[in-house]
Amino acid sequence: MTSASSRPSPVGSTRRRCDEGVGRVELKQATFGLESAEGRVPGVQPPARRPLKIFAFDPSLRRSAGNLAIVEVANEPELNRGPEGRLVRVVDYDAAKDAWYPPVNLDQPDILMQRGLDPSDSDPRFHQQMVYAVVMKVIENFERALGRPFRWRGTSKLTVLPHAFEGENAFYHPETRSLHFGYFTADPQDPGPNLPGQTIFTCLSHDIVAHEATHAIVDRLRDYFNAPTNPDVLAFHEGLADIVAIFQHFSFPEVLRHEIRATRADISQPGALLRLAQQFGYATGSGRALREVNDTGGAPPEPGLYQHALEPHDRGSILVAAVFDAFFRIYRNRIRDFVRAATGGSGILPEGELQADLVTLTTKEAADAAQDVLTMCLRAFEYLPPVDVTFGDYLRAIVTADFELNPRDEFERRASFIDAFRARGIFAPSVSSLAEEALRLDRPAELDTVSIPPDMITDVLASQFDFFQEGVHHRRRALDPMGLADFARTNAEALQLDPDRKIQVEGFHPSFHVDENGQLLVELVARWVQTYPPGDPERIEVGGVVLRAGTTAVFAADGTVRYVAARPLPGKHLTYDTHRDLATSRVKSFKAYVDDLDERDPIRIWADNKYHAQRMTRRASFAAAHRGQPSWRRPAHA
Ligand SMILES: [Zn+2]
C-alpha cells in the first residue's frame, strides 16, 4: 500500500488518519477534490438547494392536509447563525421580555441531516428557521418573475424579528427595513381549534410571514407605493401581499394533492388553499380565517364594492378575488384536454373518488398554473408607473408584460384577467375599451426613432453581471443617472414630464426572460419621478402626502422604447388632451380620496393641527394599518 503520508495533504484530519494506517476507502471519502495517494479524487458539489421544514399553514392544522411541509430555498454559501444570509438576518430578541433566544445554526450536521428542525411551537430555533425559509421563498418568487437577482439597497439586509413584541399584530417597518412578528394569548372564549389561553405566534403563520415579506419587497421595488394618493395604492400593497401568500400554498405538493382530492379537482371551492391566516383569525376570536379568496359565498362579484371599499385590506381583497378568478379559469383551460381524455370525451368527472392518475396530473397542472400566474402578477411590476398606481394600471401592466413573453396566449391567460377585473368594475384610466389591444401600454409616436446610447445599455447590463462576482459588487461600475435624466429631459413631452423641473432617476435595471419561443428576452426598465419642492406653486400636498409625477419606460435590448406608463402632473408641458385629462383627473381623485377618508375618520374631530397636517402619512403606516380597525386583528369582511 502506498503511504499517503508521502504526499502532503491539505486536510489535517486526513493526514492524521493516513498516518494511522487507515485504508484506501476512507482516504477517498476524506479528501474531497484534493491530491490524495490515489491521485485526484472527484470533489462533491455543494447542493444548490437547502431543504427546510415549515408549517405550510400554521400550527393549528397540526399534521393534517400536508401542513408539515418541506420547502427548498437557495443553499447560501455563507449562512451564519441566526440564520443570517446575504439578504435576510433573523434577530431573535424579545423586547417584551428583554430576552435573546439563541440563534439557530442551520449548518449544524444534526439539523442538516433531518432537513431542518422539526416544526415545533415551543422551540424558538424552529421559529427562526421558519421565518427565514418563508421570507427566502417569497424573495425567490420575485426573482423568478423579475428575471434578475433581488437585493436590498446597497448591501443592507432585511431584519426579521420572530418574537418582536407581545400583541395581535405583525408588520413591516420601512425605516428600519425590518419585519416584526408579535405573539399573544388565544381568545379565552372562542379560540377555534386553538386551546383557550394558548400562545399564538404570528411568525409561525406561513401566510403572515409571506404577507409581511411581500410588503418589504414591494417597498424596496417601488419607493412611492406607500404614498396614498388614490384608494388603490395601499390596497395594492395589501392585495399583492395576500396574493403571494396564497399562491405559495400551491407550491406545497401534499397540500395541493389533498385539496385536489377533496374538491374533485375544482380548486375554486372554499378550502385551506384559499384561506389566509386561519389560526390568527380563530385565535383572535373571529370564528374564521383572517381573509379568504372569493369571500362572496358563491355569489357573483359585486362591482359596486370597488366604488366604496376604501380600507386597504377590504379593497385589496377585491384585487385578490379578481386575480384568483383569472387563475381558476386558466387552470380549468389547462386541465380541459386531459379531463376530456380521461372521461371518454364528456369532460364530466364520474361520481366518487378521482382516479389516482388524474389526481397526479391535475395536481401538477394546478401547481404549474399557480406558479405561472404568480409570475405573471409579479412580472407586471416592471410595467407599472412609479407613483400613484391603480388596479387599472396593474391590469394594463399584466396584459402588456404577458403579451411580450407569450404572444400566443395559449390558455386565455390575458382574457381571463381582463374578464375577472371587468366583473369587479375595475377599469384602466384613459383606455377606451377593455379589448386586449386597447389595454396594452403603448409608446408615443415621438419615441419611435429614439433610443438610449449603446454605452448606457452596456453599463446597465454589466451592472447585473458584476453582481454575481463574490465580493466585488462594491466595485460595480456606478450607473450614470445623468445620462438617463438627460434622456428624460430631451424627451420630456413624450414621457409626460416637466423639462423645467428636476427629474429624478428612480431606477434603471435590465430583466432577463425566456419567451414562449425559447428566445432570450432582455428588457431595460427606467423610472423617473418628479417631486415639486416645497414652495413650488404647483406642488400638491395634502395631509403630508405629495402628489408626484412619474414615468416608467421599458426599452428593448437595442435601446429603443417599447412601452411607456406615465402619471403626469398638470402643466403647460403637457401638449396632448389625453395627458392633460389624466393629470387633471389625478388631482381631482387625490383630493376626493382625502375628503372621503376625512369624513370617515373619527379621530379627526378631536385631532390637533399636527395630526391634521400629517393625517395621510399616518393612515399609510403599515404598523397602524395592521393594528387598527381592519387588520390582522379581524377579518376584512367581518
Ligand atoms: Zn399588510
XYZ file of C-alpha atoms and ligand atoms in Angstrom:
639
model
C 0.000 0.000 0.000
C 1.320 3.408 -0.917
C 1.803 5.529 2.109
C -0.429 8.544 1.897
C 1.828 10.419 4.231
C 4.441 10.615 1.487
C 2.265 13.207 -0.209
C 1.212 16.350 1.521
C -2.469 16.559 2.193
C -4.081 19.897 2.948
C -6.735 18.284 5.117
C -5.311 17.935 8.597
C -7.579 15.195 9.859
C -6.975 13.109 6.744
C -3.269 13.359 7.190
C -3.536 12.113 10.728
C -5.808 9.284 9.785
C -3.497 8.246 6.941
C -0.557 8.163 9.289
C -2.557 5.861 11.472
C -2.812 3.487 8.544
C -6.463 3.929 7.687
C -7.433 2.102 4.478
C -7.952 3.495 0.994
C -11.695 3.706 1.055
C -11.736 6.073 3.988
C -8.973 8.134 2.469
C -11.113 8.683 -0.622
C -14.054 9.776 1.459
C -11.987 12.166 3.484
C -10.130 14.070 0.771
C -12.595 15.794 -1.465
C -11.162 17.192 -4.626
C -7.607 17.228 -3.388
C -4.474 15.338 -4.306
C -4.516 12.075 -2.396
C -2.461 8.897 -2.597
C -4.791 7.662 -5.334
C -4.476 10.801 -7.411
C -7.192 13.386 -7.724
C -10.498 12.347 -6.191
C -13.598 13.983 -7.632
C -14.996 16.646 -5.340
C -18.595 16.796 -4.183
C -20.545 19.827 -5.361
C -22.356 21.657 -2.601
C -26.099 21.227 -3.199
C -27.815 24.180 -4.857
C -30.866 23.949 -2.631
C -31.392 23.622 1.100
C -34.496 21.766 2.313
C -36.152 23.209 5.425
C -39.241 22.172 7.353
C -42.026 24.675 7.902
C -45.747 24.769 8.646
C -47.480 25.091 5.263
C -50.237 26.987 7.095
C -49.759 27.338 10.842
C -49.607 25.149 13.974
C -53.421 24.899 14.302
C -53.663 22.442 11.401
C -51.102 20.188 13.098
C -50.292 17.222 10.849
C -53.401 17.400 8.674
C -53.600 18.289 4.966
C -49.858 18.326 4.355
C -49.320 21.076 6.919
C -45.850 19.776 7.794
C -44.108 20.808 4.607
C -40.564 20.976 3.357
C -39.551 23.944 1.237
C -36.349 24.280 -0.692
C -34.501 27.575 -0.708
C -31.129 28.540 -2.197
C -28.224 26.989 -0.330
C -26.445 30.200 0.570
C -22.671 29.673 0.736
C -22.350 31.849 3.792
C -25.253 31.250 6.102
C -24.414 32.302 9.618
C -26.150 31.602 12.886
C -29.439 33.475 13.094
C -29.957 32.406 10.336
C -28.224 35.268 8.600
C -27.558 35.087 4.861
C -26.979 37.529 2.035
C -30.452 39.086 2.142
C -32.097 38.141 5.419
C -30.954 38.433 9.024
C -33.097 36.849 11.731
C -32.628 38.555 15.099
C -34.456 36.807 17.900
C -34.776 39.488 20.529
C -37.979 39.641 22.531
C -38.496 43.220 23.619
C -41.432 42.392 25.891
C -39.320 40.002 27.948
C -35.950 41.648 27.216
C -34.691 38.194 26.221
C -32.433 36.882 23.476
C -33.140 33.419 22.124
C -30.058 31.514 20.941
C -29.768 31.739 17.137
C -30.102 28.537 15.137
C -27.171 27.238 13.108
C -28.785 25.612 10.071
C -25.421 24.189 9.000
C -25.127 22.075 12.123
C -24.889 18.424 10.901
C -27.722 17.161 13.141
C -30.027 19.816 11.718
C -28.837 19.325 8.124
C -29.416 15.580 8.306
C -33.075 15.998 9.213
C -33.706 18.743 6.656
C -34.070 21.408 9.297
C -35.569 21.287 12.767
C -38.948 19.637 13.186
C -41.925 22.012 13.382
C -42.489 22.981 16.974
C -44.471 25.674 18.792
C -42.053 25.760 21.680
C -38.583 25.788 20.091
C -37.599 29.347 19.093
C -34.930 27.914 16.799
C -37.662 26.368 14.657
C -39.408 29.767 14.576
C -36.166 31.322 13.297
C -35.815 28.604 10.664
C -39.411 29.045 9.514
C -39.302 32.836 9.074
C -36.011 32.519 7.207
C -37.363 29.805 4.861
C -40.641 31.587 4.088
C -39.044 35.002 3.505
C -36.444 33.442 1.186
C -39.192 31.635 -0.710
C -41.008 34.936 -1.303
C -37.782 36.612 -2.462
C -37.161 33.743 -4.892
C -40.647 34.108 -6.335
C -39.926 37.770 -7.044
C -36.526 36.953 -8.556
C -38.058 34.407 -10.888
C -40.689 36.881 -12.056
C -38.421 39.907 -12.350
C -35.689 37.995 -14.166
C -32.832 39.356 -12.074
C -31.297 38.804 -8.641
C -33.018 40.720 -5.898
C -31.147 42.865 -3.437
C -31.991 45.441 -0.831
C -30.444 48.847 -1.238
C -26.645 48.615 -1.131
C -25.504 45.700 0.991
C -28.263 46.034 3.564
C -30.378 43.085 4.718
C -33.928 42.606 5.850
C -34.021 42.179 9.620
C -36.639 39.706 10.828
C -37.737 39.654 14.473
C -39.809 36.497 15.047
C -40.707 37.437 18.639
C -40.651 41.208 18.415
C -43.416 42.089 20.884
C -46.495 40.883 22.673
C -49.606 41.674 20.671
C -52.060 40.559 17.994
C -50.105 42.042 15.144
C -47.254 41.721 12.705
C -45.883 44.451 10.498
C -43.169 45.687 8.202
C -41.247 48.750 9.324
C -39.912 50.674 6.294
C -37.453 52.960 8.124
C -35.521 50.092 9.708
C -36.336 47.656 6.870
C -37.498 45.040 9.355
C -40.339 42.586 9.906
C -41.839 42.467 13.394
C -43.900 39.462 14.467
C -45.978 39.571 17.638
C -47.258 36.768 19.844
C -50.334 36.684 22.050
C -52.702 34.514 24.022
C -55.594 32.893 22.167
C -59.064 34.244 22.890
C -60.329 32.561 26.097
C -63.969 32.428 24.886
C -63.746 31.472 21.234
C -60.266 30.260 20.264
C -61.425 27.976 17.405
C -59.147 24.951 17.059
C -56.611 26.527 19.460
C -56.558 25.942 23.198
C -58.033 28.855 25.151
C -55.125 30.841 26.514
C -52.595 29.127 24.210
C -49.742 31.289 22.951
C -50.128 32.107 19.265
C -47.007 33.085 17.344
C -47.657 35.127 14.225
C -44.166 34.091 12.998
C -45.456 30.506 12.701
C -48.154 31.511 10.226
C -46.830 30.957 6.724
C -49.317 33.489 5.393
C -48.474 36.268 7.823
C -44.733 35.840 7.175
C -45.197 35.726 3.380
C -47.549 38.735 3.506
C -45.107 40.870 5.519
C -42.137 39.799 3.381
C -44.057 40.930 0.277
C -44.645 44.357 1.850
C -40.887 44.692 2.369
C -40.068 43.655 -1.207
C -42.727 45.859 -2.809
C -41.441 48.762 -0.739
C -37.923 48.067 -1.997
C -39.087 47.886 -5.614
C -41.250 51.000 -5.512
C -40.468 53.855 -3.134
C -43.802 55.578 -3.582
C -46.256 52.682 -3.342
C -46.928 53.584 0.270
C -47.887 57.159 -0.593
C -51.696 57.003 -0.571
C -52.576 59.286 -3.468
C -55.597 57.242 -4.531
C -57.597 54.460 -2.838
C -55.810 51.707 -4.787
C -52.227 52.434 -3.704
C -52.261 50.934 -0.208
C -54.818 48.343 -1.298
C -52.380 47.197 -3.980
C -49.720 46.627 -1.304
C -52.169 44.620 0.821
C -53.718 42.700 -2.071
C -50.403 41.706 -3.581
C -49.119 40.572 -0.175
C -52.150 38.257 0.134
C -51.800 37.059 -3.469
C -48.194 35.961 -2.873
C -49.053 34.257 0.438
C -51.985 32.312 -1.027
C -50.238 31.303 -4.253
C -47.398 29.867 -2.194
C -49.899 27.334 -0.777
C -49.988 25.791 -4.241
C -46.259 25.062 -4.086
C -46.738 22.510 -1.292
C -47.369 19.245 -3.212
C -49.069 17.359 -0.385
C -51.382 20.233 0.446
C -52.356 20.582 -3.179
C -52.914 16.857 -3.727
C -55.090 16.707 -0.643
C -57.237 19.620 -1.860
C -57.481 18.276 -5.418
C -58.876 15.050 -3.984
C -61.182 16.805 -1.550
C -62.622 19.173 -4.176
C -62.557 16.686 -7.057
C -60.157 18.959 -8.936
C -62.325 22.065 -8.513
C -59.818 24.120 -6.571
C -62.006 27.217 -6.666
C -64.130 25.664 -3.898
C -63.511 27.104 -0.444
C -60.795 25.220 1.397
C -57.480 25.510 3.202
C -55.691 26.500 -0.022
C -57.702 29.693 -0.354
C -57.801 30.701 3.310
C -55.391 33.205 4.726
C -54.010 33.077 8.273
C -56.504 30.618 9.697
C -55.040 30.275 13.187
C -54.746 34.028 13.617
C -58.370 34.571 12.652
C -59.662 31.979 15.114
C -57.270 32.852 17.926
C -58.405 36.475 17.860
C -61.958 35.299 18.426
C -63.461 35.981 15.000
C -64.503 32.362 14.418
C -62.946 32.224 10.938
C -59.770 32.635 8.916
C -58.475 36.195 8.662
C -59.317 36.523 4.979
C -60.484 34.227 2.230
C -60.351 34.326 -1.546
C -63.781 34.825 -3.150
C -65.436 35.702 0.081
C -68.821 36.129 -1.582
C -70.208 32.738 -0.571
C -70.595 31.711 -4.199
C -72.491 34.847 -5.231
C -71.233 36.726 -8.310
C -68.821 39.562 -7.563
C -70.374 42.870 -6.682
C -68.932 45.568 -8.996
C -70.114 48.321 -6.607
C -67.706 47.148 -3.908
C -64.784 48.658 -5.794
C -66.587 52.001 -5.740
C -66.963 52.242 -1.984
C -64.432 49.949 -0.244
C -61.675 52.284 0.959
C -59.956 50.336 3.735
C -56.755 48.883 2.177
C -57.362 45.236 3.192
C -61.007 45.306 2.063
C -60.089 46.900 -1.216
C -57.048 44.636 -1.594
C -59.400 41.641 -1.289
C -61.118 42.772 -4.497
C -57.791 42.535 -6.302
C -57.124 39.130 -4.745
C -60.526 37.833 -5.832
C -60.009 39.114 -9.388
C -56.581 37.510 -9.700
C -57.803 34.165 -8.376
C -60.835 34.250 -10.642
C -58.451 34.573 -13.573
C -56.268 31.819 -12.151
C -59.173 29.366 -11.789
C -60.159 29.890 -15.421
C -56.582 29.443 -16.625
C -56.292 26.255 -14.561
C -59.569 24.891 -15.989
C -58.309 25.617 -19.502
C -55.077 23.805 -18.765
C -56.740 20.609 -17.494
C -59.613 20.547 -20.006
C -57.896 18.280 -22.539
C -56.872 15.526 -20.224
C -60.101 15.600 -18.232
C -61.832 15.085 -21.577
C -59.449 12.244 -22.436
C -59.992 10.655 -19.016
C -63.791 10.821 -19.319
C -64.148 9.448 -22.827
C -64.738 12.909 -24.279
C -67.549 14.049 -21.978
C -65.383 16.207 -19.711
C -67.717 15.283 -16.842
C -65.966 13.518 -13.996
C -67.701 10.382 -12.645
C -69.062 10.329 -9.080
C -66.769 9.328 -6.218
C -63.031 9.463 -5.696
C -60.915 10.828 -8.520
C -58.745 8.265 -10.216
C -55.149 8.417 -8.879
C -53.503 9.289 -12.223
C -55.944 12.114 -12.751
C -55.168 13.433 -9.277
C -51.455 13.372 -10.135
C -51.967 15.143 -13.454
C -54.294 17.827 -12.127
C -52.058 18.425 -9.106
C -49.098 19.081 -11.358
C -51.146 21.302 -13.637
C -52.534 23.301 -10.682
C -49.031 23.801 -9.273
C -47.672 24.917 -12.663
C -50.637 27.210 -13.301
C -50.233 28.785 -9.852
C -46.531 29.429 -10.369
C -47.245 30.772 -13.820
C -49.973 33.173 -12.698
C -47.951 34.318 -9.687
C -45.027 35.030 -12.010
C -47.376 36.984 -14.296
C -48.617 39.025 -11.336
C -45.109 39.863 -10.131
C -43.518 40.421 -13.522
C -46.141 43.098 -14.191
C -44.246 45.247 -11.702
C -41.820 46.316 -14.409
C -44.664 47.870 -16.387
C -46.249 49.897 -13.589
C -45.897 53.656 -13.304
C -43.619 54.543 -10.365
C -46.252 56.585 -8.496
C -49.991 56.666 -7.795
C -50.671 53.126 -9.008
C -54.250 51.939 -9.633
C -55.710 48.467 -10.162
C -56.403 49.562 -13.743
C -52.686 50.298 -14.243
C -51.984 46.858 -12.832
C -54.324 45.191 -15.324
C -52.604 47.033 -18.183
C -49.201 46.015 -16.836
C -50.204 42.346 -16.543
C -51.608 42.286 -20.070
C -48.616 44.074 -21.612
C -45.931 42.110 -19.778
C -47.585 38.819 -20.638
C -48.022 39.791 -24.273
C -44.272 40.401 -24.534
C -43.436 36.916 -23.237
C -46.366 34.839 -24.523
C -47.911 36.460 -27.582
C -49.875 33.308 -28.459
C -51.781 33.290 -25.149
C -52.458 29.584 -25.130
C -54.798 29.284 -22.119
C -56.657 32.610 -22.472
C -54.456 33.998 -19.749
C -54.980 37.630 -20.654
C -58.679 37.309 -21.457
C -59.143 35.630 -18.063
C -57.584 38.609 -16.296
C -59.494 41.183 -18.316
C -62.848 39.490 -17.656
C -62.150 38.987 -13.947
C -61.226 42.648 -13.477
C -64.206 43.840 -15.510
C -66.589 41.721 -13.398
C -65.413 43.723 -10.371
C -65.774 47.100 -12.026
C -62.023 47.674 -12.369
C -61.209 49.694 -15.466
C -57.997 51.261 -16.668
C -57.703 55.058 -16.674
C -57.657 56.693 -20.109
C -58.335 53.485 -22.002
C -61.234 53.488 -24.407
C -62.170 49.801 -24.229
C -61.289 46.629 -22.428
C -60.095 44.898 -25.566
C -56.627 43.470 -25.119
C -55.115 45.729 -27.785
C -56.566 48.819 -26.126
C -55.318 47.759 -22.715
C -51.759 47.126 -23.791
C -49.461 50.014 -22.983
C -48.088 51.879 -25.963
C -45.342 54.188 -26.990
C -45.910 57.798 -28.057
C -45.075 58.315 -31.738
C -42.323 60.840 -30.811
C -40.334 57.985 -29.320
C -40.469 55.807 -32.450
C -36.998 56.781 -33.564
C -35.454 57.483 -30.175
C -33.101 55.167 -28.278
C -30.715 55.277 -25.355
C -26.983 55.323 -26.248
C -25.134 51.983 -26.504
C -22.758 52.657 -23.598
C -25.721 53.127 -21.277
C -27.048 49.750 -22.398
C -23.690 48.074 -21.792
C -23.425 49.677 -18.360
C -26.843 48.621 -17.202
C -26.335 45.050 -18.438
C -22.915 44.884 -16.795
C -24.348 46.207 -13.546
C -26.201 42.927 -13.107
C -23.442 40.555 -14.130
C -20.851 42.073 -11.825
C -23.252 41.340 -9.077
C -22.552 37.623 -9.342
C -18.858 38.031 -8.601
C -18.346 37.400 -4.921
C -17.049 40.390 -3.030
C -16.673 42.837 -5.911
C -20.150 44.232 -6.143
C -18.908 47.429 -4.454
C -16.623 47.935 -7.447
C -19.556 47.682 -9.813
C -19.407 50.493 -12.297
C -21.818 53.035 -10.971
C -24.574 53.822 -13.420
C -24.604 57.371 -14.545
C -28.067 58.639 -13.701
C -27.229 61.882 -15.504
C -27.451 60.226 -18.885
C -30.883 58.873 -18.135
C -32.044 62.188 -16.660
C -30.838 63.900 -19.845
C -32.744 61.381 -21.918
C -35.898 62.203 -19.947
C -35.374 65.942 -20.331
C -34.845 65.646 -24.082
C -37.983 63.534 -24.444
C -39.955 65.144 -21.626
C -43.062 65.819 -23.658
C -43.443 62.201 -24.763
C -42.667 60.946 -21.253
C -45.164 63.437 -19.769
C -42.556 65.031 -17.506
C -41.818 68.726 -16.974
C -38.433 69.541 -18.584
C -38.061 72.727 -16.497
C -38.160 70.923 -13.164
C -35.750 68.432 -11.603
C -36.185 64.899 -12.948
C -35.063 62.216 -10.522
C -33.968 58.833 -11.896
C -35.658 56.378 -9.557
C -34.284 53.193 -11.061
C -32.730 51.590 -14.116
C -32.155 47.863 -14.495
C -32.348 45.035 -17.021
C -34.515 41.928 -16.738
C -33.898 38.608 -18.447
C -36.596 36.178 -19.545
C -37.086 33.309 -21.939
C -40.139 33.824 -24.132
C -42.579 31.182 -25.369
C -40.379 30.548 -28.420
C -37.358 29.851 -26.242
C -35.714 33.164 -27.147
C -33.942 35.322 -24.599
C -35.927 38.476 -23.943
C -33.923 41.309 -22.431
C -35.739 44.408 -21.248
C -34.306 47.583 -19.763
C -36.617 49.354 -17.357
C -36.191 53.002 -16.404
C -38.233 55.009 -13.917
C -38.309 58.783 -13.401
C -40.076 60.739 -10.687
C -40.746 64.443 -10.244
C -41.442 65.831 -6.795
C -42.175 69.541 -6.875
C -40.302 71.083 -3.917
C -41.959 72.911 -1.003
C -42.703 76.450 -2.067
C -43.334 75.459 -5.678
C -46.762 76.950 -6.524
C -47.690 73.792 -8.439
C -46.864 71.436 -5.572
C -49.873 69.398 -4.453
C -49.600 68.154 -0.889
C -52.410 67.071 1.405
C -52.055 65.599 4.891
C -48.315 65.076 4.460
C -48.591 63.199 1.154
C -47.282 64.766 -2.051
C -48.723 64.060 -5.473
C -45.797 63.310 -7.790
C -45.338 62.832 -11.500
C -43.730 59.582 -12.551
C -42.967 57.644 -15.718
C -41.751 54.152 -16.437
C -40.257 53.279 -19.815
C -39.497 49.743 -20.945
C -36.720 49.560 -23.545
C -35.773 46.673 -25.811
C -32.205 45.363 -25.630
C -31.228 47.632 -28.542
C -32.220 50.711 -26.551
C -35.432 51.538 -28.409
C -38.531 52.371 -26.423
C -41.190 49.662 -26.237
C -43.684 50.962 -23.687
C -44.371 53.983 -21.530
C -46.532 54.106 -18.380
C -46.927 57.672 -17.127
C -48.750 59.507 -14.346
C -48.330 63.200 -15.205
C -48.983 66.355 -13.178
C -50.883 69.258 -14.780
C -48.861 71.928 -16.530
C -48.128 73.556 -19.851
C -45.584 70.837 -20.664
C -48.495 68.507 -21.444
C -49.444 69.032 -25.057
C -51.974 66.251 -25.620
C -55.562 66.403 -24.402
C -55.417 62.841 -23.109
C -52.353 63.621 -20.991
C -53.922 66.798 -19.635
C -57.136 64.952 -18.793
C -55.209 62.240 -16.977
C -53.257 64.824 -14.969
C -56.396 66.760 -14.005
C -58.270 63.634 -13.012
C -55.348 62.541 -10.816
C -55.512 65.759 -8.846
C -59.285 65.523 -8.543
C -59.282 61.923 -7.381
C -56.489 62.547 -4.857
C -58.479 65.352 -3.249
C -61.734 63.406 -3.338
C -59.985 60.440 -1.721
C -58.642 62.572 1.139
C -62.084 64.130 1.665
C -63.657 60.702 1.747
C -61.165 59.460 4.352
C -61.570 62.628 6.408
C -65.296 62.074 6.514
C -64.826 58.553 7.810
C -62.095 59.436 10.317
C -63.464 59.663 13.877
C -60.126 60.831 15.324
C -60.073 63.885 13.126
C -62.749 65.729 15.090
C -60.532 65.847 18.193
C -57.224 65.991 16.366
C -54.846 68.907 16.564
C -53.210 70.752 13.682
C -50.188 68.469 13.796
C -52.332 65.414 13.215
C -54.282 67.188 10.521
C -51.104 68.168 8.645
C -49.795 64.609 8.680
C -53.044 62.616 8.606
C -52.458 60.921 5.228
C -48.960 59.815 6.215
C -50.309 58.348 9.445
C -53.027 56.474 7.611
C -50.332 54.940 5.427
C -48.345 53.413 8.297
C -48.179 49.647 7.919
C -47.975 49.122 11.661
C -51.048 51.241 12.246
C -52.926 49.682 9.344
C -52.355 46.224 10.769
C -53.055 47.261 14.323
C -56.045 49.473 13.757
C -59.560 48.515 12.895
C -59.343 46.366 9.792
C -56.129 44.490 10.131
C -54.585 41.270 11.198
C -56.894 41.772 14.164
C -60.063 40.870 12.363
C -61.251 39.572 9.016
C -61.615 42.145 6.317
C -65.264 41.496 5.645
C -66.398 40.988 9.216
Zn -50.389 44.072 5.061
